Amino acid sequence: MTPDAPAAGAVNVITGRGIPLRGDDIDTDRIMPARFLRATSFDGLERHLFEDDRATRPDHPFNDARFAGATLLVVNSNFGCGSSREHAPQGLARSGIRAIVGESFSEIFQGNAAMLGVPCFAAERQAIERLQTLIEQTPDLTIAARVDSGLITAGPLRLTATLPAALRDGFLSGQWNPTAMLLDRFDEVRAVASRLPYLNGF
Amino acid sequence: MAETLFQKVWNAHAVRTLPSGQTQLFVGLHLIHEVTTPQAFDMLRQHGWGVAFPDRTFGTVDHIVPTDTQRRPFVDLMAEEMTTALERNCREFGIHLAGPAEAGGAGGPGSPGSDDQGIVHVIGPELGLTQPGMTIACGDSHTSTHGALGALAFGIGTSQVRDVLASQCLSLDPLKVRRIDIDGRLAPGVYAKDVILTIIRRLGVQGGVGFAYEYGGSAVDHMSIEERMTLCNMSIEGGARAGYVNPDDTTFAFLRGRRFAPQGDAFGRAVAWWRSIASDADAPYDDRVRLDAASIEPTVTWGINPGQSVGIGEPLPSAPGDEAVDEALAFMGFAAGSRMEGTPIDVAFIGSCTNGRLSDLEEAARIVRGRRVAPGVKALVVPGSRRVSREAEARGLDEVFRRAGFEWRGAGCSMCLGMNTDRLEGRQVCASSSNRNFKGRQGSPTGRTLLMSPAMVAAAAIAGHVVDVRTLLDEVPA
Ligand code: SF4
């Protein structure tokens, strides 16, 4: 059975095995090539994660049985740049990824992942590389990432990562999906609309 | 207190601070297309939500629609299914749709007909939907384009599309503002595309993360709105989620008379407000960068992200041990220290939301007129919208391109991304006026993309290899 995207509710401690994916500027066209956007639902996207990279690189981590079933993806800098397609984090979430740890992320990607309940933790390059090496050496290692403190522990390794404050608070309170909040005080939305010159004939 | 346009527009649209600490921001215009919305509409139905402000939402089809023939039903069944889904969703929720022409009367309530279809970032400004001082959202990262008219425009994901449909709002953190001044004059043969490629190269593909880019300086003051759109369009390739130019007389002249622009007396009142939301002269910026326009050359990418570019006269970098450079050179099959000039091409693509507007086609046609596409090169021109197409045809540009051996297509995204039937094959090299040279972007996992201005693409199509467009400008046949 395919794991679905995370269920609603608070997100704090994420534990599981890791999968290291090295490289800067990995864009969303590589995570989810455009031809897989030819669909009216997100179902089954997990099958096409990194499809082209995997075809050209047999040693791609997402081809490697040792990392199958991993929960935490460990990447380098500017992960998820390029297209705003939510299909990229959808594919990752549907493949069971519950948290991403990396040097930095594109804003749109980080926001899209957050909307699915998947936190993107940022940490320094050295710490990330050590974590990637450790996972490559011991793929069975259980890793824990904490949203509240930003602490990530993996065997002997402890590193501190950060999340934007608003996203962190959203995960902890379970309100990482903001639609209900946005609809909460709709009179205030109407009030703003009634003040905007371009909605009121200037 | 002196403020930037960003701060003024943000404050005018801020509803409240959410419990999460983010700002609830009202979205003045929501643009939608067939690819990033079907799941959002399904989520609305699941929750029993309606569309909060259907008259502030506007749809079109661009990404998957074929551009060779747009007769319905499309031969590509998935294109037909996704187009039909958008038509159904717009009808059900009362949203205005600029559908494809042969849709048999499809289109939302009040649809003006289908002559408006085109790439979402091309039709917003040309219909006058995009206006200064607005907040604009669209499920597409190149929404930054609309900043050319002094709007704050953000690309969003599908879950946020659902939020905007349901509430007309986004939950966002404010951005910092980096002012980028481009002073002086661009040399002939150097375009807005070269400017933005140079900026991204200099500041890096992630240099803009956390920022909105405000473009100004004398070179930008002299740019047309279409050129400013090219500039703002690729802000996202530099990591900046939004980019904008302060509205000025050029902006107001562009908007006057457009269908959804204010009409009559309202236009004068609008101009007064639009002027008031421009950045104050002494506004504080989080960062400032300056560029000398005269120092910019025709620029071409050599790698696998839009920051990997060189001026046409420069050698490719040789940076032993730099993994990113090595990976890009290996993928592209280029040698460190070599030059782009002379690189053979297989395909020439003129189009996209970056460079698929009338002035882009005019510049390319200047190069093409009276010449022939080199043997073995597949060359296509894909107008950004039906209006661009009609206006180009009225000027006879379609004939100029056809006579030279280009295909003249219908409006859409076409070969900018490998989603429709236009794709690279194998290791083909494509000279492209689009915005992304990522691995696989143009539909072949091993295909290679060289980004450049439309005039440079035209020159490459004629020569059969990358060439400095300025050498052709000097000898434009009469
Ligand atoms: S032309 Fe290209 S970049 Fe622009 S909206 Fe279409 S696919 Fe996206």
XYZ file of C-alpha atoms and ligand atoms in Angstrom:
688
model
C 0.000 0.000 0.000
C 1.188 3.489 -0.783
C 1.699 5.717 2.206
C -0.488 8.767 1.822
C 0.521 12.306 2.603
C 0.728 12.931 6.367
C -2.569 13.114 8.237
C -3.732 16.279 9.940
C -2.528 17.003 13.473
C 0.522 18.289 15.283
C 3.932 17.404 13.863
C 6.841 17.378 16.271
C 9.179 14.408 16.417
C 9.873 12.659 13.135
C 11.803 9.401 13.349
C 12.889 6.896 10.806
C 15.694 5.965 8.493
C 17.388 8.505 6.251
C 18.117 8.823 2.541
C 20.994 11.067 1.466
C 20.725 12.928 -1.820
C 23.810 14.957 -2.613
C 23.933 17.994 -4.892
C 23.055 21.696 -4.897
C 20.219 23.338 -6.844
C 18.173 20.182 -7.406
C 15.134 21.639 -9.147
C 11.536 20.455 -9.171
C 11.799 19.410 -12.836
C 14.287 16.802 -11.639
C 12.265 15.780 -8.604
C 9.124 15.396 -10.741
C 9.597 15.726 -14.518
C 6.870 17.754 -16.235
C 5.319 14.856 -18.143
C 4.031 13.451 -14.842
C 2.012 16.624 -14.326
C -0.241 15.343 -17.077
C -2.920 14.177 -14.628
C -5.821 15.622 -12.707
C -4.851 14.001 -9.403
C -1.682 13.550 -7.358
C -2.211 9.774 -7.049
C 0.728 7.598 -7.935
C 3.255 10.426 -8.212
C 5.606 8.615 -5.827
C 6.401 6.174 -8.634
C 7.945 8.930 -10.747
C 10.196 10.653 -8.218
C 13.528 11.554 -9.854
C 12.559 9.272 -12.717
C 15.025 10.700 -15.255
C 17.895 11.015 -12.799
C 17.291 7.458 -11.682
C 17.321 6.177 -15.245
C 20.652 7.797 -16.003
C 22.259 7.008 -12.647
C 21.855 3.434 -11.430
C 23.527 4.449 -8.167
C 20.912 7.155 -7.485
C 19.888 6.928 -3.807
C 16.237 6.489 -4.797
C 17.315 3.334 -6.690
C 19.193 1.988 -3.703
C 17.359 -0.756 -1.804
C 19.273 0.121 1.361
C 17.333 3.381 1.577
C 13.896 2.011 0.665
C 11.249 3.083 3.145
C 13.274 6.048 4.420
C 11.439 8.838 6.211
C 14.013 11.638 6.299
C 15.542 13.019 3.131
C 18.908 14.760 3.517
C 19.809 17.242 0.758
C 22.213 20.101 0.100
C 21.525 23.707 -0.899
C 18.642 25.363 -2.775
C 16.683 22.138 -2.920
C 13.384 22.402 -4.834
C 14.261 25.481 -6.877
C 12.471 26.208 -10.142
C 8.865 25.382 -10.884
C 6.238 25.860 -8.167
C 4.721 22.443 -8.908
C 3.385 20.915 -5.714
C 3.720 17.597 -7.516
C 7.341 17.515 -6.310
C 6.673 17.539 -2.544
C 3.506 15.485 -3.143
C 5.636 12.757 -4.715
C 8.068 12.864 -1.807
C 5.326 12.830 0.838
C 3.504 9.990 -0.902
C 6.714 7.966 -0.981
C 6.857 8.217 2.791
C 9.192 11.183 3.287
C 8.086 13.006 6.439
C 10.881 15.545 6.867
C 13.649 17.024 4.730
C 16.940 18.171 6.193
C 19.174 20.317 4.013
C 21.370 23.365 3.728
C 18.663 25.542 2.161
C 15.438 25.336 0.202
C 13.589 27.356 -2.386
C 10.834 29.281 -0.636
C 8.004 27.992 -2.777
C 9.121 24.394 -2.262
C 9.473 24.841 1.494
C 5.998 26.390 1.658
C 4.458 23.668 -0.502
C 6.049 20.943 1.651
C 4.785 22.643 4.809
C 1.239 22.609 3.407
C 1.572 18.829 3.272
C 2.868 18.571 6.834
C 6.474 17.978 5.784
C 8.970 20.248 7.573
C 12.144 21.338 5.748
C 14.948 21.763 8.313
C 17.995 23.879 7.450
C 21.461 23.273 8.869
C 25.074 24.069 7.991
C 26.815 22.412 5.103
C 29.379 20.580 7.236
C 26.753 19.098 9.511
C 24.638 18.048 6.538
C 27.576 16.371 4.838
C 28.441 14.487 7.998
C 24.855 13.320 8.274
C 24.838 12.218 4.622
C 28.055 10.266 5.075
C 26.778 8.650 8.242
C 23.593 7.486 6.527
C 25.559 6.150 3.565
C 27.697 4.114 5.986
C 24.840 2.971 8.219
C 21.577 3.061 6.286
C 19.730 1.264 9.091
C 20.394 4.017 11.577
C 17.305 5.604 13.114
C 17.286 9.367 12.916
C 15.098 11.698 14.941
C 14.276 15.274 14.007
C 12.472 17.551 16.458
C 10.430 20.481 15.253
C 10.311 22.202 18.678
C 14.055 22.379 19.324
C 15.411 21.817 15.828
C 17.580 19.047 17.249
C 18.458 16.236 14.887
C 20.044 13.117 16.312
C 21.525 10.242 14.369
C 23.617 7.765 16.317
C 26.613 9.710 17.578
C 25.672 12.808 15.595
C 23.686 15.712 17.025
C 23.025 18.794 14.990
C 20.854 21.815 15.390
C 18.678 22.849 12.496
C 16.227 25.681 11.999
C 12.730 26.100 10.624
C 11.083 29.452 9.911
C 9.259 30.387 13.133
C 5.794 30.531 11.603
C 6.159 27.111 10.012
C 7.528 25.657 13.250
C 4.597 26.994 15.259
C 2.192 25.752 12.621
C 3.580 22.206 12.829
C 3.532 22.191 16.621
C -0.044 23.447 16.857
C -1.232 21.190 14.038
C -2.208 24.241 11.987
C 0.235 23.716 9.164
C -2.621 23.700 6.740
C -3.959 27.241 7.036
C -7.221 27.168 5.053
C -9.423 27.031 8.130
C -7.502 29.935 9.681
C -7.834 31.953 6.496
C -11.594 31.399 6.481
C -11.926 32.042 10.180
C -12.608 35.785 10.192
C -14.015 36.354 6.771
C -15.545 39.707 7.726
C -12.006 41.078 7.967
C -11.241 39.797 4.491
C -14.300 41.620 3.176
C -13.241 44.751 5.025
C -9.869 44.754 3.240
C -11.595 44.178 -0.093
C -13.927 47.104 0.526
C -10.950 49.432 1.118
C -8.913 48.497 -1.958
C -9.223 51.247 -4.577
C -9.131 48.860 -7.531
C -12.082 46.854 -6.237
C -14.138 49.954 -5.640
C -13.917 51.998 -8.845
C -10.927 53.926 -7.498
C 7.931 57.278 6.840
C 9.407 56.428 3.470
C 8.381 53.012 2.170
C 8.953 50.723 -0.779
C 6.192 49.648 -3.115
C 6.500 46.229 -1.519
C 5.685 47.579 1.941
C 2.825 49.770 0.753
C 1.143 47.043 -1.264
C 1.723 44.451 1.447
C 0.177 46.695 4.103
C -2.815 47.568 1.927
C -3.595 43.852 1.533
C -2.734 42.564 5.014
C -5.878 41.194 6.670
C -4.370 40.211 10.007
C -1.531 38.405 11.699
C -2.433 34.734 11.914
C -1.907 32.697 15.090
C 1.076 31.158 13.260
C 2.728 34.573 13.041
C 2.371 34.739 9.278
C 0.385 37.470 7.559
C -2.991 36.769 6.039
C -2.674 38.586 2.735
C -5.613 39.407 0.458
C -5.065 38.403 -3.161
C -6.398 40.977 -5.618
C -6.167 38.788 -8.708
C -5.950 35.017 -8.918
C -4.883 33.564 -12.253
C -5.414 29.859 -12.861
C -4.497 27.371 -15.567
C -5.186 23.744 -16.369
C -2.171 22.058 -14.755
C -1.960 23.195 -11.138
C -5.671 23.524 -10.382
C -7.682 20.299 -10.837
C -6.553 18.925 -7.473
C -7.337 22.275 -5.813
C -10.911 22.248 -7.102
C -11.284 18.647 -5.925
C -10.164 19.675 -2.449
C -12.758 22.485 -2.463
C -15.484 20.009 -3.315
C -14.299 17.576 -0.644
C -14.606 20.282 1.993
C -17.778 21.780 0.583
C -16.127 25.159 0.114
C -17.053 27.646 -2.600
C -14.870 30.148 -4.438
C -14.839 33.279 -2.292
C -14.338 35.903 -5.023
C -15.031 34.261 -8.394
C -14.906 37.620 -10.150
C -11.307 38.103 -8.944
C -10.300 34.789 -10.527
C -9.422 34.343 -14.199
C -8.507 31.175 -16.033
C -6.811 30.127 -19.242
C -5.127 27.063 -20.733
C -1.491 27.141 -21.739
C 0.782 24.394 -20.392
C -0.584 21.236 -21.945
C -2.563 22.544 -24.924
C -1.068 21.605 -28.271
C 0.151 24.468 -30.446
C 0.268 22.743 -33.833
C -3.503 22.552 -34.131
C -5.910 23.625 -31.428
C -9.005 22.047 -32.919
C -11.141 20.270 -30.329
C -11.139 17.615 -29.197
C -7.365 17.662 -28.961
C -5.568 14.640 -30.374
C -3.633 14.493 -27.088
C -6.283 12.911 -24.855
C -4.736 14.094 -21.623
C -4.646 17.673 -22.932
C -8.312 17.304 -23.771
C -9.120 15.876 -20.345
C -7.258 18.588 -18.427
C -8.766 21.359 -20.550
C -12.251 19.933 -20.109
C -11.676 19.685 -16.364
C -10.776 23.378 -16.176
C -13.784 24.299 -18.295
C -16.031 22.295 -15.987
C -14.512 23.783 -12.851
C -14.801 27.336 -14.154
C -18.407 26.772 -15.158
C -19.308 25.191 -11.823
C -17.716 27.936 -9.750
C -18.574 30.894 -11.986
C -15.028 31.756 -13.075
C -14.129 33.693 -16.208
C -12.183 31.468 -18.620
C -10.246 32.432 -21.707
C -10.638 28.990 -23.194
C -9.252 27.631 -26.424
C -11.078 28.879 -29.496
C -12.609 25.716 -30.825
C -14.055 24.794 -27.476
C -17.598 24.897 -28.768
C -18.706 27.814 -26.667
C -16.965 26.753 -23.478
C -15.890 29.472 -21.117
C -17.099 30.781 -17.817
C -19.998 33.142 -17.308
C -19.326 36.426 -19.033
C -16.578 34.851 -21.056
C -15.672 37.346 -23.756
C -15.047 34.485 -26.106
C -11.962 32.544 -26.616
C -9.771 34.965 -28.513
C -7.982 35.761 -25.265
C -6.360 32.373 -24.671
C -2.624 32.340 -24.119
C 0.110 31.883 -21.551
C -1.279 33.091 -18.264
C 1.553 35.607 -17.738
C 1.094 37.022 -21.215
C -2.679 37.475 -21.107
C -2.898 39.024 -17.614
C -1.074 42.201 -18.665
C -2.448 42.343 -22.200
C -6.049 42.217 -20.986
C -5.314 44.886 -18.384
C -6.139 42.431 -15.583
C -2.677 43.003 -14.123
C -2.459 46.474 -12.595
C -0.118 48.406 -10.309
C -0.629 47.986 -6.592
C -2.376 44.629 -6.849
C -1.419 41.413 -5.154
C -1.490 38.603 -7.691
C -1.143 34.867 -7.187
C -0.992 31.996 -9.649
C -0.002 28.360 -9.393
C 3.091 28.992 -11.457
C 6.488 30.259 -10.380
C 6.768 32.813 -13.209
C 3.929 34.830 -11.712
C 6.715 37.277 -10.832
C 6.254 38.522 -14.439
C 3.297 40.670 -13.394
C 5.596 42.801 -11.239
C 6.553 44.598 -14.449
C 3.408 46.690 -13.963
C 4.098 47.415 -10.308
C 2.092 44.521 -8.845
C 3.247 42.154 -6.091
C 2.935 38.776 -7.714
C 3.693 35.391 -6.195
C 3.943 31.880 -7.563
C 2.134 29.351 -5.348
C 1.553 25.609 -5.063
C -1.702 23.734 -5.547
C -2.686 23.664 -1.856
C -2.300 27.442 -1.837
C -4.400 27.643 -5.003
C -7.090 25.886 -2.973
C -6.628 28.459 -0.180
C -6.914 31.395 -2.549
C -9.983 29.910 -4.209
C -11.619 29.310 -0.830
C -10.595 32.505 0.944
C -8.959 34.849 -1.599
C -6.051 34.918 0.847
C -2.575 33.525 1.380
C -0.629 32.927 4.547
C 2.817 34.436 3.948
C 5.863 35.978 5.581
C 6.947 39.370 4.231
C 9.994 39.464 1.967
C 13.032 41.690 2.221
C 13.571 44.050 -0.693
C 16.719 44.242 -2.790
C 16.948 47.245 -5.092
C 18.769 46.455 -8.318
C 19.793 49.524 -10.319
C 20.728 49.050 -13.949
C 22.134 52.331 -15.151
C 23.173 53.460 -18.581
C 22.194 52.228 -22.024
C 22.047 48.739 -23.428
C 24.085 48.298 -26.607
C 22.239 47.308 -29.811
C 21.655 43.563 -29.843
C 21.505 43.451 -26.036
C 18.084 42.911 -24.490
C 16.253 42.606 -21.173
C 16.929 38.861 -21.380
C 20.670 39.506 -21.312
C 20.210 41.835 -18.337
C 18.343 39.280 -16.244
C 20.707 36.446 -17.177
C 23.585 38.692 -16.084
C 21.859 39.523 -12.794
C 21.212 35.856 -12.021
C 24.762 34.939 -12.906
C 26.095 37.650 -10.639
C 23.787 37.152 -7.636
C 23.387 33.393 -8.033
C 20.368 31.142 -8.463
C 19.669 31.327 -4.761
C 20.863 34.881 -4.167
C 17.293 36.124 -4.090
C 15.839 33.659 -1.562
C 13.927 35.709 1.013
C 13.873 38.795 -1.222
C 11.676 40.618 -3.651
C 13.739 42.269 -6.384
C 12.924 45.898 -7.188
C 14.415 46.803 -10.583
C 15.191 50.417 -11.397
C 17.809 52.737 -12.799
C 17.931 54.551 -16.114
C 18.095 51.408 -18.262
C 14.892 50.086 -16.674
C 13.228 53.507 -16.911
C 13.758 53.321 -20.659
C 12.477 49.773 -21.027
C 9.042 49.030 -22.474
C 6.561 47.096 -20.340
C 7.291 43.996 -22.400
C 10.991 44.259 -21.639
C 10.234 44.800 -17.954
C 8.153 41.617 -18.050
C 11.149 39.656 -19.301
C 13.190 41.074 -16.439
C 10.608 40.367 -13.714
C 9.700 36.969 -15.202
C 13.068 35.442 -14.378
C 13.333 36.875 -10.841
C 12.385 33.425 -9.616
C 15.368 31.907 -11.451
C 17.494 34.036 -9.156
C 15.604 32.697 -6.123
C 13.490 35.849 -5.647
C 9.850 34.949 -5.301
C 8.714 38.335 -6.593
C 10.221 41.064 -8.763
C 8.792 44.424 -9.722
C 9.323 47.777 -11.367
C 7.702 50.895 -9.928
C 4.784 52.082 -12.060
C 5.476 55.147 -14.207
C 4.120 56.886 -17.302
C 5.179 53.926 -19.448
C 3.002 51.684 -17.259
C -0.012 53.982 -17.423
C 0.269 54.387 -21.196
C 0.455 50.596 -21.532
C -2.728 50.082 -19.504
C -4.902 52.800 -21.016
C -7.714 51.303 -23.074
C -7.095 47.657 -22.141
C -10.270 45.707 -21.579
C -10.059 45.211 -17.820
C -8.201 48.463 -17.076
C -10.176 51.285 -15.479
C -12.162 53.232 -18.062
C -13.150 56.892 -18.374
C -12.728 59.095 -15.290
C -11.760 56.102 -13.211
C -8.524 55.855 -15.178
C -7.339 59.249 -13.956
C -8.184 58.346 -10.367
C -6.397 55.038 -10.798
C -3.243 56.778 -12.041
C -3.204 58.949 -8.931
C -3.371 55.863 -6.713
C -0.845 53.969 -8.806
C 1.627 56.840 -8.460
C 1.121 56.845 -4.707
C 2.077 53.204 -4.280
C 5.475 53.530 -6.016
C 8.522 53.357 -3.741
C 9.379 56.677 -2.101
C 12.628 58.258 -3.241
C 14.241 57.709 0.151
C 12.702 54.308 0.841
C 14.934 51.965 2.836
C 16.131 48.777 1.145
C 17.537 45.656 2.742
C 20.174 45.476 0.050
C 21.261 47.378 -3.053
C 23.059 46.213 -6.158
C 24.191 48.220 -9.161
C 24.872 47.109 -12.724
C 26.306 49.024 -15.642
C 24.033 48.416 -18.657
C 26.797 49.181 -21.147
C 28.929 46.332 -19.779
C 26.324 43.675 -20.643
C 26.896 41.499 -23.720
C 24.537 39.102 -25.466
C 24.444 36.287 -22.916
C 24.003 32.534 -23.308
C 23.683 29.773 -20.740
C 26.144 26.910 -21.000
C 24.991 24.803 -18.049
C 22.024 23.280 -16.269
C 20.743 26.221 -14.272
C 20.005 29.785 -15.387
C 22.945 31.165 -13.392
C 25.434 29.256 -15.530
C 25.859 31.742 -18.369
C 28.557 33.673 -20.193
C 28.753 36.718 -22.387
C 29.096 35.604 -25.999
C 32.692 36.830 -26.069
C 33.760 35.077 -22.880
C 35.201 31.605 -22.353
C 33.331 29.002 -20.298
C 34.586 28.762 -16.745
C 37.275 26.323 -15.878
C 37.011 25.655 -12.192
C 38.790 22.417 -11.438
C 37.148 20.671 -8.513
C 33.931 22.700 -8.632
C 31.390 19.885 -8.677
C 28.528 22.009 -9.986
C 30.597 23.253 -12.927
C 31.951 19.785 -13.660
C 28.506 18.208 -13.563
C 27.088 20.869 -15.891
C 29.956 20.665 -18.389
C 29.764 16.873 -18.436
C 25.991 16.914 -18.995
C 26.242 19.522 -21.742
C 29.292 17.966 -23.348
C 31.172 21.283 -23.339
C 34.841 21.808 -22.541
C 36.019 24.152 -19.804
C 37.530 27.296 -21.279
C 35.856 26.860 -24.681
C 33.432 29.406 -26.173
C 29.722 29.140 -26.884
C 30.028 30.784 -30.279
C 29.976 28.067 -32.936
C 28.097 25.492 -30.803
C 25.826 23.631 -33.279
C 22.112 23.590 -32.501
C 19.341 21.181 -33.515
C 16.284 23.152 -32.444
C 15.464 26.865 -32.173
C 12.505 27.814 -29.974
C 11.110 31.347 -29.836
C 8.288 31.691 -27.331
C 7.353 31.308 -23.614
C 6.183 33.745 -20.953
C 9.690 35.186 -20.870
C 9.972 36.086 -24.536
C 6.795 35.242 -26.433
C 5.377 38.740 -26.826
C 5.023 40.940 -29.896
C 8.252 42.923 -29.416
C 10.176 39.655 -28.988
C 8.813 38.354 -32.277
C 9.551 41.683 -33.968
C 13.183 41.627 -32.825
C 13.572 38.037 -33.967
C 11.890 38.813 -37.304
C 14.397 41.631 -37.928
C 17.137 39.025 -37.911
C 15.213 36.414 -39.866
C 13.825 38.626 -42.650
C 15.231 37.594 -46.014
C 17.279 34.733 -44.587
C 16.846 30.962 -44.285
C 16.962 28.600 -41.335
C 20.103 26.459 -41.563
C 19.544 22.952 -42.972
C 18.792 20.371 -40.301
C 17.565 22.899 -37.717
C 13.974 22.594 -36.501
C 12.823 26.135 -35.791
C 9.532 27.181 -34.244
C 7.844 30.392 -33.197
C 5.108 30.042 -30.602
C 3.304 33.299 -29.839
C 2.549 33.791 -26.150
C -1.135 34.453 -26.761
C -3.758 34.581 -29.465
C -3.616 38.356 -29.364
C 0.167 38.303 -29.915
C -0.444 35.918 -32.757
C -3.104 38.157 -34.376
C -0.999 41.297 -34.015
C 2.068 39.576 -35.420
C 0.044 38.285 -38.355
C -1.346 41.771 -38.998
C 2.271 42.925 -39.363
C 3.141 40.030 -41.628
C 5.614 38.506 -39.185
C 4.173 35.025 -39.624
C 5.092 35.199 -43.310
C 8.607 36.394 -42.507
C 9.125 33.419 -40.229
C 7.428 30.901 -42.508
C 9.356 32.014 -45.532
C 12.584 31.551 -43.605
C 11.602 28.004 -42.685
C 10.194 28.473 -39.167
C 6.995 26.761 -38.044
C 4.371 29.310 -36.998
C 2.292 27.910 -34.136
C -0.769 28.586 -32.009
C -0.458 30.071 -28.518
C 0.828 28.110 -25.525
C 3.860 27.101 -23.487
C 4.980 24.571 -26.095
C 8.621 23.596 -25.824
C 9.310 25.607 -22.665
C 8.490 22.458 -20.703
C 8.067 18.823 -21.641
C 4.351 18.581 -20.960
C 2.755 18.883 -24.353
C 3.691 17.315 -27.652
C 6.651 19.650 -28.361
C 9.749 18.060 -26.884
C 13.427 17.669 -27.497
C 14.607 14.229 -28.510
C 17.718 12.523 -27.221
C 20.702 14.816 -26.774
C 19.417 17.568 -29.056
C 20.699 21.075 -28.373
C 18.035 23.773 -28.297
C 18.616 27.515 -28.576
C 15.671 28.722 -26.543
C 14.141 32.047 -25.558
C 12.529 30.400 -22.502
C 13.661 30.579 -18.890
C 14.894 27.202 -17.642
C 17.772 25.037 -18.786
C 17.334 22.379 -16.107
C 18.136 18.794 -17.035
C 15.091 17.333 -18.760
C 13.197 20.624 -18.806
C 12.384 20.497 -22.503
C 11.089 16.951 -22.362
C 14.127 14.797 -23.119
C 16.059 13.645 -20.044
C 19.311 14.177 -21.935
C 18.233 17.186 -24.034
C 20.306 20.360 -23.739
C 18.975 23.894 -23.498
C 20.834 27.116 -24.230
C 18.924 30.139 -22.932
C 19.300 33.410 -24.816
C 17.319 36.351 -26.182
C 14.828 35.758 -29.032
C 17.090 37.687 -31.415
C 19.986 35.409 -30.474
C 17.775 32.344 -31.029
C 16.830 33.682 -34.455
C 20.489 34.258 -35.277
C 21.391 30.739 -34.142
C 18.578 29.277 -36.251
C 19.948 31.032 -39.346
C 23.584 30.168 -38.684
C 22.910 26.634 -37.429
C 25.082 27.373 -34.413
C 25.380 29.902 -31.616
C 26.456 33.232 -33.025
C 26.754 36.829 -31.796
C 23.538 38.451 -32.990
C 25.343 41.755 -33.384
C 27.198 40.425 -36.410
C 23.838 39.892 -38.130
C 22.416 43.239 -37.031
C 25.183 45.032 -38.897
C 24.240 43.363 -42.134
C 20.464 43.156 -41.987
C 19.441 42.563 -45.615
C 17.311 45.369 -47.000
S 5.938 29.445 -20.818
Fe 7.153 28.033 -19.622
S 7.688 29.085 -17.749
Fe 6.046 30.225 -18.733
S 4.170 29.488 -17.778
Fe 4.522 28.247 -19.615
S 5.702 26.487 -18.930
Fe 5.801 28.012 -17.304
